[in-house]
Amino acid sequence: MSLEGQSKGVDLPALQEHLCGLWSRKEQEELRQVLASSLSKMQEPLAGLLDVLEGCLTVQKGKSTILNQFILTEFMRWRTNNPQASLNGLREEGRLRLQQKALGLLTDSHPRYMDPLLEIYQLSSLKRPVLLEHVDFLHDCCCFKEALIFGVKVELQKDLDMEKMCVPLILLDKLSLVELYVRDHPDLQQRLVKLLDSWCEPNFNIQTLLSRYPNVVLSKHQRDQIQPKLLIKHVFRLMEKFCIDPGLCSNSVYKRKLYSLRFLMYKTFGEKSMSEENWRDHVQAMIEGNTELQVQLVQLLVKHCSLKTAAQWAAHYNLPRNRLPLGVWDKIQSLSPKQLEIHAVSGPPESWTPRQSDQQKYYQLPLPRENVHFVETLDEVEQCREAVLKPGGVVGMDMEWRAGFGTVSSQHVALIQLAVQDRVFLLDLCAHAISHHSSTVNFIRALLSDKNILKLGYGMSGDLRSLVSMWPELREEPMKMEGVLDLLHVHQKLQRCWSGNKRCRSVEVSEGPAEKGLSLLVQQVLGKPLNKTEQLSNWERRPLRTSQLRYAATDAYCLLDVYLVLSRDSKAFGLPEDLRSIPSVQQAKSRKEKKPKEKNKQSKRRELARAEGRVILTAGQPYQTLRSQVGEGRCLTLDCSEKARDQAVHVLRHFHVHLTPADIFSRCQACNCNEYLKLSREDMTRMMRERDIVSKWDDCESQAESNSWRPPEGPEFTPHCRWAPRTALDPQTFKFPSGAEVQLETVPPALLCQIPVYFICTGCGKVFWEGTHYDRVLSQFQEVLHVSEDAATKA
């Protein structure tokens, strides 16, 4: 059928020129009207749509991706009132012709409007050989990303060569796309992880790999990503994400353990901050059953320790003579069986009182051994609960877990330390009787949520994450933490006061092998640091050594002493009188404002959801209440532990929302209003001058003339929104009919020299302008928005 026949009733070349002109002038409302009118006149709108898209590509010379996205979005909206514009009523021959042309349009231009074309022309219904041929064509054109996404969209993973599809993208540092490809396919997930692990073997050569993909050209950054340490991180992350057996990733596991072994050697024999007993615990657990690691250990001991120690470990693991470094075998022959033992030398029981040198050098726990209680039964948990849950009390809180050297599994808390004025309780979470018992979980939940008990910690977020991973019930039924003071925030405030720098910076400020973290705070406030020798010890071993018990109790009790000194004379340290206000000023303010309105908020949510057909997004306990009071499927719960981007992606995919760049910022981020007033630089400057916010427009004009900044070519920020007329703004009060006043004070005066157009929300008066934030959002969400890389990276 000819072009004129397909678009009968419409002058197609004139329409295309008209649409491109409106788009260039950002006259979207008229563009919508013209497009809707033209589609209604076409006898075959599905064929006409393809002609329009193809023609716009020609007129705009391949730069009309966003325009075509806009056209497709508007077509789908138009189709809701014109359901006859569908393939369902066509004969198979006509249907196939349109599908082939739509597929060809994707092939010719590779735009990011794949989803609408797939839906409108039902491309997934094409025969699999046709779809596979299209994927191969895209791949042969070096459109690796487009080929993979198309394969995922039409669910071709089982028919495609996984390595052929994924390796180029891994090399191009697009592993996240590859993870999308293998999602919901356990066999492909396993193959992906094994593939990455194979790149960690000693004989792997990246040049050999690249020779198989001559069309893949890597930048220096991309080459740097294909190195063992980074690959191992990806392998371990994916092993945990996909629940892959570590036995399938022998190269990565071996290298991770080797790196850990070298680290432990440095901590023990170089830095000397780890005891040999702790070192022995970790090393034995790490290299057990692995001859290669045992050989590596002996080599490291020859280099960093002594020939005798190397001989002891070589004999312990019965290593073959031909694998030993020079001199080790002879040393083994010269030692007696007793001398070859690697066990610690037996001696008198370790005293609770530290050595005199340690007492002079480090902060000391001011409690006798009988006041440190090791809790491992339910009766002891109850006694601990009675001593700790006292209104008005102060509790020092810390947690310990075994360092995961070379392991895949997540870390679990082995010990919870709770310090009160005259006692310290050590809750043994390795004891099966209490570790997962509801009495223990409910006790800790009650403690953390009691606003009348002050809980002190240092860097508590990491402790709590580990606790939640061990006790899933804390995630399933989230608790409201109150009365918690993280001394890390107090320490940061203290550092800023002392340095005279109001900006937050790292707590670690000393030189050399300096104290840091809590030990540094204790040194700065109490005069001596903590002895951290047991920090990386094996906290899962039972029984714990006396030095471990002392370290664990000290770590919790020192928080009480630090808080006592700081709160007695907070002004001397440059801190506010109420230390509890430091980390939670904004939280307390927010809580105070929200408290009397909480009941009204849930009521308003329900009313809005019902009246306007909205969907409620929530997290935690409100979900259970709200879900039962709105329509089916009108309430969705989110995991707040995820990043904001991942939450947004989850919502969009859950509801099958098709977005375009025109939807970005189409509503005000502050008040959700969808009406803006467009204001020129001249008008904005005049208003700011009247309010004495800017006074030197002449200087600014001269700066603007010499400024190298130029607005981006083509339409960048073109939101789907309502545009208010200029008359909507009162020229005297700068207010809108809603009562909102333009927030002029939020516009930096220096910006006037650079930004020609401003967008003002008529609902709240917030001022927006086109800048790099828009480009960043395009780039960050391009996989969801289906926008082109050109649009996403253009600045």
Coordinates of N, CA and C in Angstrom, one line a residue, residues 353-498:
T353 N 42.6 -8.8 85.4 CA 43.4 -7.5 85.4 C 44.4 -7.5 84.3
P354 N 44.3 -6.5 83.4 CA 45.3 -6.4 82.3 C 46.7 -6.2 82.8
R355 N 47.7 -6.4 81.9 CA 49.1 -6.1 82.2 C 49.3 -4.7 82.6
Q356 N 50.3 -4.4 83.4 CA 50.5 -3.0 83.9 C 50.7 -2.1 82.7
S357 N 51.4 -2.5 81.7 CA 51.7 -1.7 80.5 C 50.4 -1.3 79.8
D358 N 49.5 -2.2 79.7 CA 48.2 -1.9 79.1 C 47.3 -1.0 80.0
Q359 N 47.4 -1.1 81.3 CA 46.7 -0.2 82.2 C 47.1 1.2 82.0
Q360 N 48.4 1.4 81.8 CA 49.0 2.7 81.6 C 48.6 3.3 80.3
K361 N 48.5 2.4 79.3 CA 48.3 2.9 77.9 C 46.9 3.1 77.5
Y362 N 45.9 2.2 78.0 CA 44.6 2.1 77.5 C 43.6 2.4 78.6
Y363 N 42.4 2.9 78.1 CA 41.2 3.0 79.0 C 40.9 1.7 79.7
Q364 N 40.6 1.7 81.0 CA 40.3 0.5 81.7 C 38.9 0.4 82.2
L365 N 38.3 -0.8 82.1 CA 37.0 -1.1 82.6 C 37.0 -1.0 84.1
P366 N 36.1 -0.2 84.7 CA 36.2 0.0 86.1 C 35.2 -1.0 86.9
L367 N 35.2 -2.2 86.4 CA 34.3 -3.2 87.0 C 35.1 -4.5 87.3
P368 N 34.8 -5.2 88.4 CA 35.4 -6.5 88.6 C 34.7 -7.6 87.7
R369 N 35.3 -8.7 87.6 CA 34.8 -9.8 86.7 C 33.4 -10.2 87.1
E370 N 33.1 -10.2 88.4 CA 31.8 -10.7 88.8 C 30.6 -9.8 88.4
N371 N 31.0 -8.6 88.0 CA 29.9 -7.7 87.5 C 29.7 -7.7 86.0
V372 N 30.4 -8.6 85.3 CA 30.2 -8.8 83.9 C 29.6 -10.2 83.7
H373 N 28.3 -10.2 83.3 CA 27.5 -11.4 83.3 C 27.3 -11.9 81.8
F374 N 27.7 -13.2 81.6 CA 27.6 -13.8 80.3 C 26.2 -14.5 80.3
V375 N 25.3 -14.0 79.4 CA 23.9 -14.4 79.4 C 23.7 -15.5 78.3
E376 N 23.3 -16.7 78.7 CA 23.1 -17.8 77.8 C 21.9 -18.6 78.0
T377 N 21.1 -18.3 79.0 CA 19.9 -19.0 79.3 C 18.7 -18.0 79.3
L378 N 17.5 -18.5 79.2 CA 16.3 -17.7 79.3 C 16.1 -17.0 80.6
D379 N 16.5 -17.7 81.7 CA 16.4 -17.1 83.0 C 17.3 -16.0 83.1
E380 N 18.5 -16.1 82.6 CA 19.5 -15.0 82.6 C 19.0 -13.8 81.7
V381 N 18.4 -14.1 80.6 CA 17.8 -13.1 79.8 C 16.8 -12.3 80.6
E382 N 15.9 -12.9 81.4 CA 14.9 -12.3 82.2 C 15.6 -11.4 83.3
Q383 N 16.7 -11.9 83.9 CA 17.4 -11.1 84.9 C 18.0 -9.8 84.2
C384 N 18.5 -10.0 83.0 CA 19.1 -8.9 82.3 C 18.0 -7.9 82.0
R385 N 16.9 -8.4 81.5 CA 15.8 -7.5 81.2 C 15.3 -6.6 82.4
E386 N 15.2 -7.2 83.5 CA 14.8 -6.5 84.7 C 15.8 -5.4 85.1
A387 N 17.1 -5.7 84.9 CA 18.2 -4.7 85.2 C 18.3 -3.6 84.2
V388 N 17.9 -3.9 83.0 CA 18.2 -2.9 81.9 C 16.9 -2.0 81.7
L389 N 15.7 -2.6 81.7 CA 14.5 -1.9 81.3 C 14.0 -1.1 82.5
K390 N 14.7 -0.1 82.9 CA 14.4 0.8 84.0 C 14.2 2.2 83.5
P391 N 13.0 2.8 83.6 CA 12.7 4.2 83.1 C 13.7 5.1 83.7
G392 N 14.2 6.0 82.8 CA 15.2 7.0 83.2 C 16.6 6.5 83.2
G393 N 16.8 5.2 82.8 CA 18.1 4.6 82.8 C 18.9 5.0 81.6
V394 N 20.2 4.8 81.6 CA 21.1 5.0 80.5 C 21.8 3.6 80.2
V395 N 21.8 3.2 79.0 CA 22.4 1.9 78.6 C 23.4 2.1 77.5
G396 N 24.6 1.6 77.7 CA 25.6 1.5 76.6 C 25.4 0.2 75.9
M397 N 25.4 0.3 74.5 CA 25.0 -0.8 73.7 C 26.0 -1.0 72.6
D398 N 26.5 -2.3 72.4 CA 27.4 -2.6 71.3 C 27.1 -4.0 70.9
M399 N 27.6 -4.4 69.7 CA 27.5 -5.8 69.2 C 28.8 -6.2 68.6
E400 N 29.0 -7.5 68.6 CA 30.2 -8.1 68.0 C 29.7 -9.3 67.1
W401 N 30.5 -9.5 66.0 CA 30.3 -10.6 65.1 C 31.6 -11.0 64.5
R402 N 31.7 -12.2 64.1 CA 32.9 -12.7 63.5 C 33.2 -12.1 62.2
A403 N 34.4 -11.6 62.0 CA 34.8 -11.0 60.7 C 34.7 -12.1 59.6
G404 N 34.1 -11.7 58.5 CA 33.9 -12.7 57.4 C 35.0 -12.8 56.4
F405 N 36.2 -13.3 56.9 CA 37.3 -13.3 56.0 C 37.1 -14.4 54.9
G406 N 36.9 -14.0 53.7 CA 36.8 -15.0 52.6 C 35.5 -15.7 52.5
T407 N 34.5 -15.3 53.3 CA 33.2 -16.1 53.4 C 32.2 -15.3 52.5
V408 N 31.1 -16.1 52.1 CA 30.0 -15.6 51.3 C 28.8 -15.1 52.2
S409 N 28.5 -15.9 53.2 CA 27.3 -15.7 54.0 C 27.4 -14.3 54.7
S410 N 26.2 -13.7 54.9 CA 26.2 -12.5 55.6 C 26.5 -12.7 57.1
Q411 N 27.0 -11.6 57.7 CA 27.5 -11.7 59.1 C 26.3 -11.6 60.1
H412 N 26.4 -12.5 61.1 CA 25.3 -12.5 62.1 C 25.9 -12.1 63.5
V413 N 25.1 -11.4 64.2 CA 25.6 -10.9 65.5 C 25.8 -12.1 66.4
A414 N 27.0 -12.1 67.1 CA 27.4 -13.2 68.0 C 27.2 -12.8 69.4
L415 N 27.3 -11.5 69.7 CA 27.2 -11.0 71.1 C 26.6 -9.6 71.1
I416 N 25.7 -9.4 72.0 CA 25.1 -8.1 72.3 C 25.6 -7.6 73.7
Q417 N 26.2 -6.5 73.8 CA 26.7 -6.0 75.1 C 25.8 -4.9 75.5
L418 N 25.3 -5.0 76.8 CA 24.5 -4.0 77.4 C 25.1 -3.5 78.7
A419 N 25.5 -2.3 78.8 CA 26.2 -1.8 80.0 C 25.3 -0.8 80.7
V420 N 25.1 -1.0 82.1 CA 24.4 -0.1 82.9 C 25.5 0.4 83.9
Q421 N 25.0 1.2 84.9 CA 26.0 1.9 85.8 C 27.0 0.9 86.5
D422 N 26.5 -0.2 87.0 CA 27.4 -1.1 87.8 C 27.6 -2.5 87.2
R423 N 27.0 -2.7 86.1 CA 27.1 -4.1 85.5 C 27.1 -4.0 84.0
V424 N 27.6 -5.1 83.4 CA 27.6 -5.3 81.9 C 27.0 -6.7 81.7
F425 N 26.1 -6.8 80.7 CA 25.5 -8.0 80.3 C 26.0 -8.4 78.9
L426 N 26.4 -9.6 78.7 CA 26.9 -10.0 77.4 C 25.9 -11.1 76.9
L427 N 25.0 -10.8 76.0 CA 24.0 -11.7 75.5 C 24.6 -12.6 74.4
D428 N 24.7 -13.9 74.7 CA 25.4 -14.9 73.8 C 24.4 -15.3 72.7
L429 N 24.4 -14.7 71.5 CA 23.5 -15.1 70.5 C 24.0 -16.3 69.7
C430 N 25.1 -16.9 70.2 CA 25.5 -18.2 69.7 C 24.9 -19.4 70.5
A431 N 24.2 -19.0 71.6 CA 23.6 -20.0 72.4 C 22.2 -20.3 71.9
H432 N 21.9 -21.5 71.4 CA 20.7 -21.8 70.8 C 19.5 -21.6 71.7
A433 N 19.6 -21.7 73.0 CA 18.5 -21.5 73.9 C 17.9 -20.1 73.8
I434 N 18.7 -19.1 73.5 CA 18.2 -17.7 73.5 C 18.4 -17.0 72.2
S435 N 19.2 -17.5 71.2 CA 19.6 -16.7 70.0 C 18.4 -16.2 69.2
H436 N 17.4 -17.1 69.0 CA 16.2 -16.8 68.2 C 14.9 -16.9 69.0
H437 N 15.0 -17.0 70.3 CA 13.8 -17.1 71.2 C 13.1 -15.8 71.2
S438 N 11.8 -15.8 71.2 CA 10.9 -14.6 71.2 C 11.2 -13.7 72.4
S439 N 11.6 -14.3 73.5 CA 11.9 -13.5 74.7 C 13.1 -12.6 74.5
T440 N 14.1 -13.1 73.8 CA 15.3 -12.3 73.5 C 14.9 -11.2 72.5
V441 N 14.2 -11.6 71.4 CA 13.9 -10.6 70.4 C 13.0 -9.5 71.0
N442 N 12.0 -9.9 71.7 CA 11.1 -8.9 72.3 C 11.8 -8.0 73.3
F443 N 12.7 -8.6 74.0 CA 13.5 -7.8 75.0 C 14.3 -6.7 74.3
I444 N 15.0 -7.0 73.2 CA 15.8 -6.0 72.5 C 14.8 -5.0 71.8
R445 N 13.7 -5.5 71.3 CA 12.7 -4.6 70.6 C 12.2 -3.6 71.6
A446 N 11.9 -4.1 72.8 CA 11.3 -3.2 73.9 C 12.4 -2.2 74.3
L447 N 13.6 -2.6 74.4 CA 14.7 -1.7 74.8 C 14.9 -0.6 73.8
L448 N 15.0 -1.0 72.5 CA 15.3 0.0 71.4 C 14.1 1.0 71.2
S449 N 12.9 0.6 71.5 CA 11.7 1.4 71.3 C 11.2 2.2 72.5
D450 N 11.9 2.0 73.7 CA 11.5 2.7 74.9 C 12.1 4.1 74.9
K451 N 11.3 5.1 74.8 CA 11.7 6.5 74.8 C 12.2 6.9 76.2
N452 N 11.9 6.2 77.2 CA 12.3 6.6 78.6 C 13.6 6.0 79.0
I453 N 14.2 5.3 78.1 CA 15.6 4.7 78.4 C 16.5 5.2 77.3
L454 N 17.6 5.9 77.7 CA 18.6 6.4 76.8 C 19.5 5.3 76.4
K455 N 19.6 5.0 75.1 CA 20.5 4.0 74.6 C 21.7 4.7 73.9
L456 N 22.9 4.3 74.3 CA 24.1 4.9 73.7 C 24.8 3.9 72.8
G457 N 25.2 4.4 71.7 CA 26.0 3.5 70.8 C 27.0 4.3 70.0
Y458 N 27.7 3.7 69.1 CA 28.7 4.4 68.2 C 28.6 3.7 66.9
G459 N 28.1 4.4 65.9 CA 27.9 3.8 64.5 C 26.9 2.7 64.6
M460 N 25.7 3.0 65.1 CA 24.7 1.9 65.4 C 24.0 1.4 64.2
S461 N 24.1 2.1 63.1 CA 23.4 1.6 61.9 C 23.9 0.3 61.4
G462 N 25.2 0.1 61.4 CA 25.8 -1.2 61.0 C 25.4 -2.3 61.9
D463 N 25.4 -2.1 63.2 CA 25.0 -3.1 64.2 C 23.5 -3.5 64.0
L464 N 22.7 -2.5 63.8 CA 21.2 -2.8 63.6 C 21.0 -3.5 62.3
R465 N 21.7 -3.2 61.2 CA 21.5 -4.0 60.0 C 21.9 -5.4 60.2
S466 N 23.0 -5.7 60.9 CA 23.3 -7.1 61.1 C 22.3 -7.8 62.0
L467 N 21.7 -7.1 63.0 CA 20.7 -7.6 63.8 C 19.4 -8.0 63.1
V468 N 19.0 -7.1 62.2 CA 17.8 -7.3 61.4 C 18.0 -8.5 60.4
S469 N 19.2 -8.6 59.9 CA 19.5 -9.8 59.0 C 19.4 -11.1 59.8
M470 N 19.7 -11.0 61.1 CA 19.6 -12.3 61.9 C 18.2 -12.5 62.4
W471 N 17.5 -11.5 62.7 CA 16.1 -11.6 63.2 C 15.2 -11.0 62.2
P472 N 14.7 -11.7 61.2 CA 13.8 -11.2 60.1 C 12.5 -10.6 60.7
E473 N 12.1 -11.0 61.9 CA 10.9 -10.5 62.4 C 11.0 -9.0 62.7
L474 N 12.2 -8.5 62.8 CA 12.4 -7.0 63.0 C 12.1 -6.3 61.7
R475 N 12.3 -7.0 60.6 CA 12.0 -6.4 59.3 C 10.5 -6.5 59.0
E476 N 10.0 -7.7 59.3 CA 8.5 -8.0 59.0 C 7.6 -7.1 59.8
E477 N 8.0 -6.8 61.0 CA 7.2 -5.9 61.9 C 8.2 -4.9 62.4
P478 N 8.4 -3.8 61.6 CA 9.4 -2.8 62.0 C 9.1 -2.1 63.3
M479 N 10.2 -1.9 64.0 CA 10.0 -1.2 65.3 C 10.3 0.3 65.2
K480 N 9.8 1.1 66.1 CA 10.0 2.5 66.1 C 11.1 2.8 67.1
M481 N 12.3 3.1 66.7 CA 13.4 3.3 67.6 C 13.2 4.7 68.3
E482 N 13.3 4.8 69.5 CA 13.2 6.0 70.3 C 14.2 6.0 71.4
G483 N 14.7 7.2 71.8 CA 15.6 7.3 72.9 C 17.0 6.8 72.6
V484 N 17.4 6.9 71.4 CA 18.7 6.4 70.9 C 19.7 7.6 70.6
L485 N 20.8 7.5 71.2 CA 21.9 8.5 70.9 C 23.1 7.9 70.3
D486 N 23.4 8.1 69.1 CA 24.5 7.6 68.4 C 25.7 8.5 68.7
L487 N 26.7 8.1 69.5 CA 27.8 9.0 69.8 C 28.7 9.3 68.6
L488 N 28.5 8.6 67.5 CA 29.2 8.9 66.3 C 28.9 10.3 65.8
H489 N 27.6 10.7 65.9 CA 27.1 12.0 65.5 C 27.6 13.0 66.4
V490 N 27.7 12.7 67.7 CA 28.3 13.7 68.7 C 29.7 13.9 68.4
H491 N 30.4 12.8 68.1 CA 31.9 12.9 67.7 C 32.1 13.7 66.5
Q492 N 31.3 13.6 65.5 CA 31.4 14.4 64.3 C 31.2 15.9 64.6
K493 N 30.2 16.1 65.5 CA 30.0 17.5 65.9 C 31.2 18.0 66.7
L494 N 31.7 17.2 67.5 CA 32.9 17.6 68.3 C 34.1 17.9 67.4
Q495 N 34.3 17.1 66.4 CA 35.4 17.3 65.5 C 35.2 18.6 64.7
R496 N 34.0 18.9 64.3 CA 33.7 20.2 63.6 C 34.0 21.4 64.5
C497 N 33.6 21.3 65.7 CA 33.8 22.4 66.7 C 35.3 22.6 66.9
W498 N 36.0 21.5 67.1 CA 37.4 21.7 67.3 C 38.2 22.2 66.1

